[in-house]
Coordinates of C-alpha atoms in Angstrom, one line a residue:
Chain A
M600 CA 135.0 33.7 170.9
T601 CA 133.7 30.4 169.8
E602 CA 134.5 28.4 166.7
H603 CA 131.4 28.0 164.6
L604 CA 130.9 25.8 161.5
V605 CA 128.7 27.8 159.2
F606 CA 127.0 26.4 156.0
T607 CA 124.1 26.9 153.7
L608 CA 121.2 24.7 152.7
V609 CA 119.5 25.6 149.4
A610 CA 117.1 23.3 147.7
N611 CA 114.4 23.3 145.1
L612 CA 112.4 20.9 147.3
A613 CA 112.6 20.3 151.0
A614 CA 110.7 18.4 153.7
N615 CA 111.2 19.4 157.3
G616 CA 109.6 16.8 159.4
D617 CA 106.4 17.5 161.2
L618 CA 104.0 15.1 162.9
A619 CA 103.5 12.3 160.4
G620 CA 101.1 9.5 160.3
H621 CA 100.1 7.0 157.7
E622 CA 98.3 9.3 155.3
R623 CA 99.8 12.6 156.1
R624 CA 103.5 13.6 156.1
G625 CA 103.7 17.3 156.9
T626 CA 106.6 19.8 156.8
L627 CA 107.5 22.7 159.0
T628 CA 109.2 25.8 157.7
W629 CA 112.7 25.1 159.0
P630 CA 114.9 22.1 159.5
A631 CA 115.0 20.5 162.9
R632 CA 118.0 19.8 165.1
S633 CA 117.6 16.1 164.3
A634 CA 117.7 17.0 160.6
I635 CA 120.9 19.1 160.9
L636 CA 122.6 16.4 163.0
G637 CA 121.4 13.8 160.6
L638 CA 122.9 15.7 157.7
L639 CA 126.2 16.0 159.4
A640 CA 126.1 12.3 160.3
A641 CA 125.5 11.5 156.6
A642 CA 128.5 13.7 155.6
K643 CA 130.7 11.9 158.2
G644 CA 129.5 8.5 157.0
I645 CA 127.8 7.6 160.3
R646 CA 125.1 5.0 159.6
R647 CA 121.5 5.2 160.8
D648 CA 122.0 2.2 163.1
D649 CA 125.3 3.5 164.6
A650 CA 123.9 4.8 167.9
P651 CA 127.3 5.6 169.5
G652 CA 128.4 7.5 166.3
L653 CA 125.2 9.5 166.3
A654 CA 125.4 10.2 170.1
A655 CA 128.9 11.6 169.5
L656 CA 127.3 14.5 167.6
E657 CA 124.8 15.3 170.4
P658 CA 127.0 17.9 172.2
L659 CA 126.7 20.0 169.1
R660 CA 124.6 23.2 169.4
V661 CA 122.6 24.4 166.4
A662 CA 121.2 27.6 165.1
V663 CA 119.2 27.9 161.9
A664 CA 118.6 31.2 160.1
V665 CA 115.6 31.0 157.7
H666 CA 116.0 33.2 154.5
D667 CA 113.2 31.7 152.4
I668 CA 110.6 29.3 153.8
G669 CA 109.7 28.4 150.2
Q670 CA 106.3 27.8 148.6
P671 CA 104.2 24.9 150.0
L672 CA 103.7 22.0 147.8
R673 CA 101.4 19.0 148.6
D674 CA 102.1 15.8 146.7
Y675 CA 99.3 13.3 146.4
H676 CA 99.9 9.6 146.3
T677 CA 96.9 7.4 145.6
V678 CA 96.8 4.0 147.1
Q679 CA 94.0 1.6 146.2
T680 CA 92.9 -0.5 149.1
V681 CA 90.9 -3.6 148.7
P682 CA 88.3 -4.4 151.4
T683 CA 89.0 -7.9 152.8
A684 CA 85.4 -8.9 151.9
A685 CA 86.1 -8.1 148.3
A686 CA 89.1 -10.3 147.7
R687 CA 89.9 -13.4 149.8
R688 CA 93.6 -14.2 150.1
P689 CA 94.8 -12.6 146.9
D690 CA 98.3 -13.6 145.7
S691 CA 99.3 -10.0 144.9
H692 CA 98.0 -6.5 144.9
A693 CA 97.2 -6.8 141.2
V694 CA 95.2 -10.0 141.8
A695 CA 93.4 -8.4 144.7
L696 CA 92.4 -5.4 142.5
L697 CA 91.3 -7.8 139.8
Q698 CA 89.2 -9.9 142.2
A699 CA 87.7 -6.9 143.9
G700 CA 86.5 -5.4 140.6
R701 CA 84.8 -2.1 141.4
A702 CA 84.7 -2.7 145.1
V703 CA 88.0 -1.0 145.8
N704 CA 88.6 2.1 147.9
T705 CA 91.1 4.8 147.0
T706 CA 93.1 6.2 149.9
L707 CA 94.8 9.5 149.3
T708 CA 98.1 10.0 151.1
Q709 CA 99.7 13.4 151.3
R710 CA 103.3 14.5 151.5
D711 CA 104.1 18.1 152.0
Y712 CA 107.2 19.8 150.6
R713 CA 108.4 23.4 150.4
C714 CA 109.8 24.7 147.1
G715 CA 112.8 27.0 146.9
V716 CA 114.1 27.1 150.5
V717 CA 117.2 28.9 151.7
Y718 CA 118.6 28.3 155.2
S719 CA 122.0 29.1 156.7
V720 CA 123.1 27.0 159.6
A721 CA 125.7 27.5 162.4
V722 CA 126.8 24.6 164.6
W723 CA 129.4 24.6 167.4
G724 CA 130.5 22.7 170.5
L725 CA 132.9 20.1 169.1
D726 CA 136.1 20.1 167.1
M727 CA 134.6 21.6 163.9
A728 CA 137.3 21.1 161.3
P729 CA 136.5 17.4 160.6
L730 CA 132.8 18.3 160.1
R731 CA 133.8 21.0 157.7
D732 CA 135.9 18.5 155.7
A733 CA 133.0 16.0 155.7
L734 CA 130.6 18.6 154.3
L735 CA 133.1 19.4 151.5
R736 CA 133.5 15.7 150.6
P737 CA 130.5 13.8 152.2
V738 CA 130.4 10.0 152.5
F739 CA 126.7 9.7 152.0
T740 CA 124.5 11.9 149.8
L741 CA 123.1 15.0 151.5
Y742 CA 119.5 15.9 151.2
L743 CA 116.8 18.0 152.9
G744 CA 114.4 15.6 154.6
R745 CA 113.5 13.2 151.8
K746 CA 115.9 11.6 149.4
S747 CA 114.1 13.2 146.5
C748 CA 115.2 16.7 147.8
P749 CA 118.8 17.2 146.7
L750 CA 120.8 20.4 147.5
S751 CA 120.9 23.0 144.8
A752 CA 124.2 24.4 145.9
P753 CA 127.2 22.8 147.8
P754 CA 126.8 23.5 151.5
A755 CA 130.0 25.7 151.4
P756 CA 131.1 25.1 155.0
R757 CA 133.3 27.7 156.7
L758 CA 134.9 27.9 160.1
I759 CA 134.1 31.2 161.7
D760 CA 135.3 32.5 165.1
A761 CA 132.5 34.7 166.5
P762 CA 131.0 35.7 169.8
D763 CA 127.6 34.1 168.9
A764 CA 125.8 32.2 166.2
A765 CA 124.0 35.2 164.8
T766 CA 127.3 37.0 164.1
A767 CA 128.8 33.8 162.6
L768 CA 125.9 33.3 160.3
A769 CA 126.5 36.6 158.6
S770 CA 129.5 34.9 157.0
A771 CA 127.5 32.2 155.3
Q772 CA 128.1 31.9 151.6
M773 CA 124.8 32.4 149.7
P774 CA 123.9 31.2 146.2
R775 CA 124.1 33.9 143.5
F776 CA 121.7 32.2 141.1
R777 CA 118.6 33.4 143.0
P778 CA 117.6 36.3 145.3
V779 CA 118.4 35.6 148.9
P780 CA 116.3 37.7 151.3
P781 CA 117.8 38.7 154.7
P782 CA 116.9 36.2 157.4
L783 CA 113.2 36.2 158.6
A784 CA 114.0 34.3 161.8
L785 CA 116.7 32.7 163.8
Y786 CA 116.1 29.4 165.6
S787 CA 118.9 28.8 168.1
D788 CA 119.9 26.4 170.9
A789 CA 121.5 29.5 172.6
P790 CA 119.4 32.0 174.5
S791 CA 119.6 35.7 173.6
D792 CA 117.9 38.8 175.0
H793 CA 115.5 39.3 172.2
A794 CA 114.4 35.7 171.7
R795 CA 111.2 34.1 172.7
I796 CA 111.1 30.5 173.7
E797 CA 109.3 27.8 171.7
R798 CA 109.5 24.0 172.1
R799 CA 110.1 21.6 169.3
N800 CA 110.1 17.9 169.4
D801 CA 113.3 17.3 167.5
V802 CA 115.9 15.8 169.8
A803 CA 116.5 12.2 168.6
L804 CA 116.6 9.8 171.5
D805 CA 116.6 6.7 169.3
R806 CA 116.5 7.1 165.6
Q807 CA 115.8 3.4 165.0
L808 CA 112.7 3.5 167.2
W809 CA 111.7 7.0 166.0
H810 CA 111.8 8.3 169.6
F811 CA 112.2 12.1 169.9
T812 CA 112.0 14.5 172.8
S813 CA 111.5 18.2 172.9
R814 CA 113.9 21.1 173.6
E815 CA 113.7 24.8 174.1
V816 CA 114.3 26.8 170.9
H817 CA 115.2 30.4 171.2
V818 CA 113.5 32.2 168.4
T819 CA 114.4 35.7 167.1
T820 CA 112.1 37.1 164.5
F821 CA 113.4 39.8 162.2
A822 CA 110.3 40.6 160.2
E823 CA 106.6 40.3 160.6
D824 CA 104.8 37.4 158.9
A825 CA 107.8 35.1 159.1
Chain B
M749 CA 136.2 9.2 150.1
T750 CA 132.9 8.6 148.2
T751 CA 132.6 8.8 144.5
F752 CA 129.4 10.4 143.3
L753 CA 128.0 10.0 139.8
Q754 CA 125.6 12.9 139.1
L755 CA 123.3 12.9 136.1
H756 CA 121.5 16.0 134.8
L757 CA 119.0 15.4 132.0
L758 CA 116.9 17.7 129.9
T759 CA 114.0 16.0 128.1
A760 CA 111.3 17.6 125.9
Y761 CA 107.9 16.0 126.5
P762 CA 105.1 16.4 123.9
P763 CA 101.6 17.2 125.2
S764 CA 101.1 14.3 127.7
N765 CA 100.1 13.5 131.2
P766 CA 102.7 10.9 132.5
N767 CA 102.2 11.5 136.2
R768 CA 98.8 12.7 137.6
D769 CA 97.7 14.4 140.7
D770 CA 94.5 13.7 142.6
Q771 CA 92.4 15.7 140.1
G772 CA 93.9 13.8 137.1
R773 CA 96.0 16.8 136.0
P774 CA 99.8 16.6 135.5
K775 CA 101.5 17.2 138.8
Q776 CA 102.7 20.7 139.3
A777 CA 105.0 22.8 141.5
T778 CA 105.9 26.5 142.0
V779 CA 109.5 27.2 141.5
G780 CA 111.0 30.8 141.7
G781 CA 107.4 32.0 141.9
A782 CA 106.5 30.5 138.5
P783 CA 104.2 27.5 137.9
R784 CA 105.9 24.4 136.5
L785 CA 104.9 20.9 135.6
R786 CA 106.4 18.1 137.7
L787 CA 107.1 14.3 137.6
S788 CA 107.4 12.8 141.0
S789 CA 110.6 11.0 141.9
Q790 CA 108.6 7.9 142.8
S791 CA 107.0 7.7 139.3
I792 CA 110.5 8.1 137.7
K793 CA 112.0 5.4 139.8
R794 CA 109.2 3.0 138.9
A795 CA 109.6 3.9 135.2
V796 CA 113.3 3.1 135.6
R797 CA 112.7 -0.2 137.4
V798 CA 110.2 -1.5 134.8
S799 CA 112.2 -0.3 131.8
P800 CA 113.8 -2.8 129.3
P801 CA 117.4 -1.9 130.3
F802 CA 116.5 -3.0 133.9
Q803 CA 114.0 -5.9 133.2
Q804 CA 116.0 -7.4 130.3
G805 CA 119.5 -6.0 130.8
L806 CA 119.6 -6.9 134.5
A807 CA 117.6 -10.1 134.3
G808 CA 118.5 -12.4 137.2
H809 CA 119.7 -9.5 139.2
M810 CA 116.4 -7.9 140.0
G811 CA 114.5 -8.3 143.2
Q812 CA 110.9 -9.5 143.5
R813 CA 108.2 -7.8 145.5
T814 CA 106.1 -10.6 146.9
K815 CA 104.0 -11.9 149.8
L816 CA 104.3 -15.5 148.6
M817 CA 107.7 -16.7 149.6
G818 CA 106.2 -18.9 152.3
D819 CA 103.9 -20.5 149.7
M820 CA 106.7 -21.0 147.3
L821 CA 108.7 -22.8 150.0
R822 CA 105.7 -25.0 150.8
K823 CA 105.2 -26.0 147.2
H824 CA 108.9 -26.7 146.9
L825 CA 108.8 -29.1 149.8
I826 CA 105.8 -30.9 148.5
E827 CA 107.5 -31.4 145.2
R828 CA 110.4 -32.9 147.2
G829 CA 107.9 -35.4 148.7
A830 CA 107.1 -33.8 152.0
D831 CA 103.6 -34.4 153.5
A832 CA 101.3 -31.3 153.6
E833 CA 101.6 -30.9 157.3
T834 CA 105.4 -30.9 157.4
A835 CA 105.7 -28.7 154.3
R836 CA 103.4 -26.1 155.7
K837 CA 105.2 -26.1 159.1
K838 CA 108.7 -25.8 157.7
A839 CA 107.7 -23.3 155.1
E840 CA 106.1 -21.1 157.7
E841 CA 109.1 -21.2 159.9
I842 CA 111.4 -20.1 157.1
G843 CA 109.0 -17.8 155.3
K844 CA 108.4 -15.6 158.3
V845 CA 111.9 -14.0 158.0
F846 CA 110.4 -12.0 155.1
G847 CA 107.5 -10.8 157.2
K848 CA 104.7 -12.0 159.4
I849 CA 102.6 -14.8 158.0
E850 CA 98.8 -14.4 157.9
A851 CA 96.7 -16.6 160.2
A852 CA 95.6 -19.8 158.6
D853 CA 92.4 -19.7 156.5
K854 CA 89.9 -22.5 157.3
K855 CA 88.8 -22.8 153.7
R856 CA 92.4 -23.1 152.4
P857 CA 94.3 -24.7 155.3
D858 CA 97.4 -25.2 153.1
A859 CA 97.9 -21.6 151.8
L860 CA 100.6 -19.5 153.2
Q861 CA 100.8 -15.8 152.7
G862 CA 102.8 -12.9 154.2
T863 CA 101.0 -9.8 155.6
T864 CA 103.3 -7.4 153.7
L865 CA 105.1 -7.3 150.4
A866 CA 108.8 -8.0 150.8
F867 CA 111.5 -7.0 148.3
I868 CA 113.5 -10.2 148.0
S869 CA 116.7 -10.7 146.1
P870 CA 117.4 -13.8 144.0
D871 CA 120.2 -14.8 146.4
E872 CA 117.8 -14.7 149.4
R873 CA 115.3 -16.7 147.5
A874 CA 118.0 -19.4 146.9
F875 CA 119.1 -19.4 150.5
A876 CA 115.5 -19.9 151.6
L877 CA 115.1 -22.8 149.3
E878 CA 118.4 -24.3 150.4
L879 CA 117.3 -24.1 154.0
A880 CA 114.0 -25.8 153.1
D881 CA 116.0 -28.7 151.5
K882 CA 118.1 -29.1 154.6
A883 CA 115.1 -29.1 156.8
F884 CA 113.5 -31.8 154.6
A885 CA 116.7 -33.8 154.8
G886 CA 116.2 -33.8 158.5
E887 CA 118.5 -31.1 159.7
A888 CA 117.2 -28.9 162.5
L889 CA 116.5 -25.3 161.5
P890 CA 118.6 -22.6 163.1
T891 CA 117.1 -20.8 166.0
E892 CA 114.8 -17.8 165.3
K893 CA 117.6 -15.4 165.8
D894 CA 120.0 -17.1 163.4
L895 CA 117.4 -17.9 160.9
A896 CA 117.2 -14.4 159.6
K897 CA 121.0 -14.3 159.3
T898 CA 121.0 -17.6 157.3
V899 CA 118.4 -16.3 154.7
L900 CA 118.6 -12.5 154.6
R901 CA 121.6 -10.4 153.4
T902 CA 122.4 -6.8 154.0
A903 CA 124.0 -6.8 150.5
D904 CA 123.6 -9.1 147.5
G905 CA 123.0 -9.3 143.8
A906 CA 119.7 -7.4 143.3
V907 CA 120.6 -4.2 141.5
D908 CA 117.2 -2.5 141.9
I909 CA 117.2 -3.2 145.7
A910 CA 120.7 -1.9 145.9
M911 CA 119.8 1.3 144.0
F912 CA 116.4 2.1 145.5
G913 CA 116.6 0.5 148.9
R914 CA 114.1 -1.6 150.9
M915 CA 112.4 -1.8 154.3
L916 CA 111.7 -5.0 156.1
A917 CA 109.5 -4.1 159.1
D918 CA 110.1 -7.4 160.9
N919 CA 113.8 -7.6 160.2
P920 CA 115.0 -4.0 160.1
G921 CA 118.6 -5.1 160.4
F922 CA 118.4 -6.2 156.8
N923 CA 117.0 -2.9 155.4
R924 CA 118.9 -1.5 152.5
E925 CA 119.9 2.2 152.2
A926 CA 119.2 3.4 148.7
A927 CA 122.4 4.2 146.8
V928 CA 120.6 6.3 144.1
Q929 CA 118.9 9.6 144.8
I930 CA 116.4 10.8 142.2
S931 CA 114.8 14.2 142.3
H932 CA 111.4 15.3 141.1
A933 CA 111.6 16.5 137.5
I934 CA 110.4 20.0 136.9
T935 CA 109.9 22.0 133.7
T936 CA 112.7 24.5 133.2
H937 CA 110.1 27.1 132.1
R938 CA 106.8 28.4 133.2
A939 CA 104.2 25.7 132.3
Q940 CA 100.7 24.9 133.4
S941 CA 98.4 22.1 132.5
E942 CA 95.8 22.6 129.8
D943 CA 92.4 21.2 129.6
D944 CA 91.2 19.2 126.7
Y945 CA 87.5 19.2 126.1
F946 CA 86.6 16.3 123.9
T947 CA 83.6 14.5 122.4
A948 CA 83.3 11.0 121.2
V949 CA 81.2 10.0 118.2
D950 CA 78.6 7.2 118.0
D951 CA 79.3 5.3 114.8
L952 CA 75.8 4.0 114.4
K953 CA 74.2 7.4 114.8
T954 CA 73.5 9.0 111.4
R955 CA 73.6 12.7 110.6
N956 CA 69.9 12.6 110.0
D957 CA 69.2 11.5 113.6
D958 CA 71.3 13.9 115.5
S959 CA 74.7 15.3 114.6
G960 CA 76.0 15.8 118.2
G961 CA 78.7 13.7 119.9
A962 CA 77.7 10.7 122.0
H963 CA 80.0 11.5 124.9
L964 CA 81.6 14.6 126.4
G965 CA 84.7 14.6 128.6
E966 CA 87.6 16.7 129.9
H967 CA 91.2 15.7 130.3
S968 CA 94.3 17.6 131.3
F969 CA 97.7 17.5 129.7
G970 CA 100.9 19.5 129.6
S971 CA 104.1 19.8 127.6
G972 CA 107.6 21.1 128.4
V973 CA 111.3 20.6 128.8
Y974 CA 111.9 18.7 132.1
Y975 CA 115.0 18.9 134.2
L976 CA 115.8 15.6 135.9
Y977 CA 118.6 15.0 138.4
A978 CA 120.0 11.8 139.9
C979 CA 123.0 11.2 142.1
V980 CA 124.5 7.8 142.7
N981 CA 126.6 7.0 145.7
C982 CA 128.9 4.6 143.9
D983 CA 130.6 3.2 147.0
L984 CA 127.2 2.5 148.6
L985 CA 126.1 0.8 145.4
V986 CA 129.1 -1.5 145.4
A987 CA 128.6 -2.2 149.1
N988 CA 124.9 -3.0 148.6
L989 CA 126.0 -5.5 145.9
A990 CA 128.4 -7.2 148.3
G991 CA 131.5 -5.7 146.5
D992 CA 130.5 -7.0 143.0
R993 CA 131.9 -4.1 140.9
A994 CA 131.2 -5.7 137.6
L995 CA 127.5 -5.9 138.5
A996 CA 127.5 -2.4 139.9
A997 CA 129.0 -1.2 136.5
R998 CA 126.2 -3.0 134.6
G999 CA 123.7 -1.3 136.9
L1000 CA 125.2 2.1 136.2
R1001 CA 125.0 1.5 132.5
A1002 CA 121.4 0.4 132.8
L1003 CA 120.6 3.4 134.9
V1004 CA 122.0 5.8 132.3
Q1005 CA 120.1 4.0 129.5
A1006 CA 116.8 3.9 131.5
M1007 CA 117.0 7.6 132.7
A1008 CA 117.6 8.7 129.1
T1009 CA 114.8 6.6 127.5
A1010 CA 112.2 5.6 130.1
T1011 CA 109.2 7.8 131.1
P1012 CA 106.4 7.4 133.5
S1013 CA 103.7 5.7 131.5
G1014 CA 100.6 7.6 132.6
K1015 CA 98.2 8.1 129.6
Q1016 CA 100.9 6.9 127.3
N1017 CA 98.3 5.2 125.0
S1018 CA 96.4 8.6 124.8
H1019 CA 99.5 10.7 124.0
A1020 CA 102.2 8.3 122.8
H1021 CA 104.8 10.3 124.7
R1022 CA 108.1 8.5 124.2
P1023 CA 110.7 11.3 124.5
R1024 CA 114.4 10.7 124.9
A1025 CA 116.7 13.0 126.8
G1026 CA 118.0 15.8 124.5
H1027 CA 120.9 16.8 126.7
I1028 CA 122.7 14.8 129.4
R1029 CA 125.5 16.1 131.6
A1030 CA 127.2 13.3 133.6
E1031 CA 129.7 14.2 136.3
I1032 CA 132.0 12.1 138.5
G1033 CA 133.8 13.3 141.6
S1034 CA 133.8 13.3 145.4
A1035 CA 132.9 16.9 146.2
A1036 CA 129.5 17.6 147.8
P1037 CA 126.9 17.0 145.1
R1038 CA 124.4 19.6 144.0
D1039 CA 121.6 19.7 141.5
L1040 CA 121.4 22.5 138.9
T1041 CA 117.8 23.6 139.5
G1042 CA 119.3 27.1 140.2
A1043 CA 119.6 27.4 136.4
F1044 CA 115.8 27.4 136.2
F1045 CA 114.9 29.3 139.3
S1046 CA 114.2 32.1 136.9
P1047 CA 112.0 30.3 134.3
V1048 CA 113.7 29.9 131.0
K1049 CA 112.1 31.9 128.1
G1050 CA 112.3 32.1 124.4
E1051 CA 111.3 30.4 121.1
D1052 CA 113.6 27.5 121.7
L1053 CA 113.1 26.3 125.2
L1054 CA 115.4 23.2 124.9
E1055 CA 118.3 25.3 123.6
A1056 CA 117.8 28.0 126.2
S1057 CA 117.6 25.3 128.9
V1058 CA 120.9 23.7 127.8
T1059 CA 122.5 27.1 127.8
A1060 CA 121.2 27.9 131.3
L1061 CA 122.2 24.5 132.7
T1062 CA 125.7 24.8 131.3
E1063 CA 126.1 28.4 132.6
M1064 CA 124.9 27.4 136.0
A1065 CA 127.3 24.5 136.3
G1066 CA 130.2 26.9 135.5
A1067 CA 128.9 29.6 137.9
I1068 CA 128.5 27.2 140.8
D1069 CA 132.0 25.8 140.2
D1070 CA 133.4 29.4 140.2
A1071 CA 131.7 30.2 143.5
Y1072 CA 132.2 27.0 145.4
G1073 CA 135.1 25.2 143.7
P1074 CA 134.8 22.4 141.1
A1075 CA 131.8 20.1 141.7
A1076 CA 133.3 17.2 139.8
D1077 CA 136.6 15.8 138.6
R1078 CA 135.3 14.6 135.3
V1079 CA 132.4 15.7 133.1
Q1080 CA 130.9 14.2 130.0
I1081 CA 128.1 15.6 127.9
M1082 CA 125.7 14.2 125.3
D1083 CA 123.8 16.7 123.3
V1084 CA 121.5 15.3 120.7
R1085 CA 121.1 18.4 118.6
A1086 CA 124.7 19.4 118.7
R1087 CA 125.6 15.8 117.6
Q1088 CA 127.9 15.7 120.6
G1089 CA 128.5 12.4 122.4
T1090 CA 126.5 9.1 122.4
L1091 CA 124.5 7.2 125.0
A1092 CA 126.9 4.3 124.7
G1093 CA 129.8 6.8 125.5
L1094 CA 127.9 8.0 128.5
E1095 CA 127.3 4.5 129.8
E1096 CA 131.0 3.8 129.5
F1097 CA 131.7 7.1 131.4
A1098 CA 129.2 6.2 134.1
A1099 CA 130.7 2.7 134.6
S1100 CA 134.2 4.3 134.8
A1101 CA 133.0 6.0 138.1
L1102 CA 133.7 2.6 139.8
G1103 CA 137.3 2.6 138.7
Q1104 CA 138.1 5.7 140.7
Q1105 CA 137.1 4.2 144.0
D1106 CA 139.7 3.4 146.7
D1107 CA 138.8 0.7 149.1

């Protein structure tokens, strides 16, 4: 038997990091290992630049059950860019726009979100009670991927002794204010007989420098079209 | 233990288009399978920053976004009597802590400009000027490493930077983590944008010539009761303001005022939308924060959407407390139609969140 910390992540809007560039910020359908560890770090009050503090969470193993991947939402930001030929050494963006007159270009930037997600999460591998306490009374605000994505229910952390993460996850407390479908898929650090292996680039090597490496994710799918 | 101040607002917007998508329509979202109208968190934060409670109420404690710190230092040194060459050199050395300086322009050899906008607090501006004075008096400038430390601060007196954070690409050690989280606002009920087909009349055209309009156009708008959520990490706010609790309290008062009265200004001249929040629920406590969008996962229906939204919001707060334990230690409500509470009372309540903290 292993002690698991099980909690729930429910949000009206979520962003689960995908490859992101200047104009495009995508989202995958489930939160990455780095997102879960980041959330726990926020709860504990470990700052972004505290590399030893963040490293102390690395032994944790993570499993995420996806109940609702949510509806995709693409938010557009427009940015007006001024060609250098149109405005020489402007004092501000406003002045540049004024000088450029009609010779401006509009760049569309896109940020993807998912609306109405429900995940349950199990983590294990360290002394779990302090992490449970941190989720009950977090030091920093918890959110799903972007600061504009607050949780719609408290994470409701529980300590569960169970042989594996899938069993532990059955004890997650789910919100009653909305339908919660049974899990579509389980993405786990731990191998299991029925799982296929995928790779995901979500192990943070250096959060300051934005360096990540990949890991094997053991994926169990419970329904088609997950 | 962190003290959180959570604000839940319900605001009824008239037909308007405060925040547009790429097609010029009001932004939208699908929640619980039903279409909603949406205001992005970015647009709300800007509306808050430029609102009178911030611009006037917090004057002197607001940051400036600028590329021109270097140039300001150069002009300052020239006023002090420095020659053009020295002024430029010293200003560039100091100014670059705010971001890279652009290569000199042959046509304007004196001008100094950063390559990116930096969000600079009044304190940092003063430190930079002080350093320029010292340099002019003949003191040697600190080495490059110490220079940033002399001018930049990880915490200081700019309330908007403390609340909404900043990034300095060239000196990331002086980035600021935002203390205020603001969600996208969504309508509590099913709502879609509508299209307005309009014509404009030519005043000089007589009925005898041609009675048609002189211009045709289309424009989208929408109306609804929006739910808006914000969560303030009060400890982080105080820390970002270098421990100045009195200023943090002023900031919280201004935030409550601005959230209740400021709106994104898109198409405001076309629609004159100036709504004020009809219902505000403020909560103070240290338990894990949560928004109350669950109340609107099933879209609210009925003749009176504001009333139904208030009921759903209140019921959801109670239901979540029953299931998960109390989300807050103290709650205060202002409801305009029930004549319950005042904005001044809510501001006082918000400011009292700082009294609870233990250092």
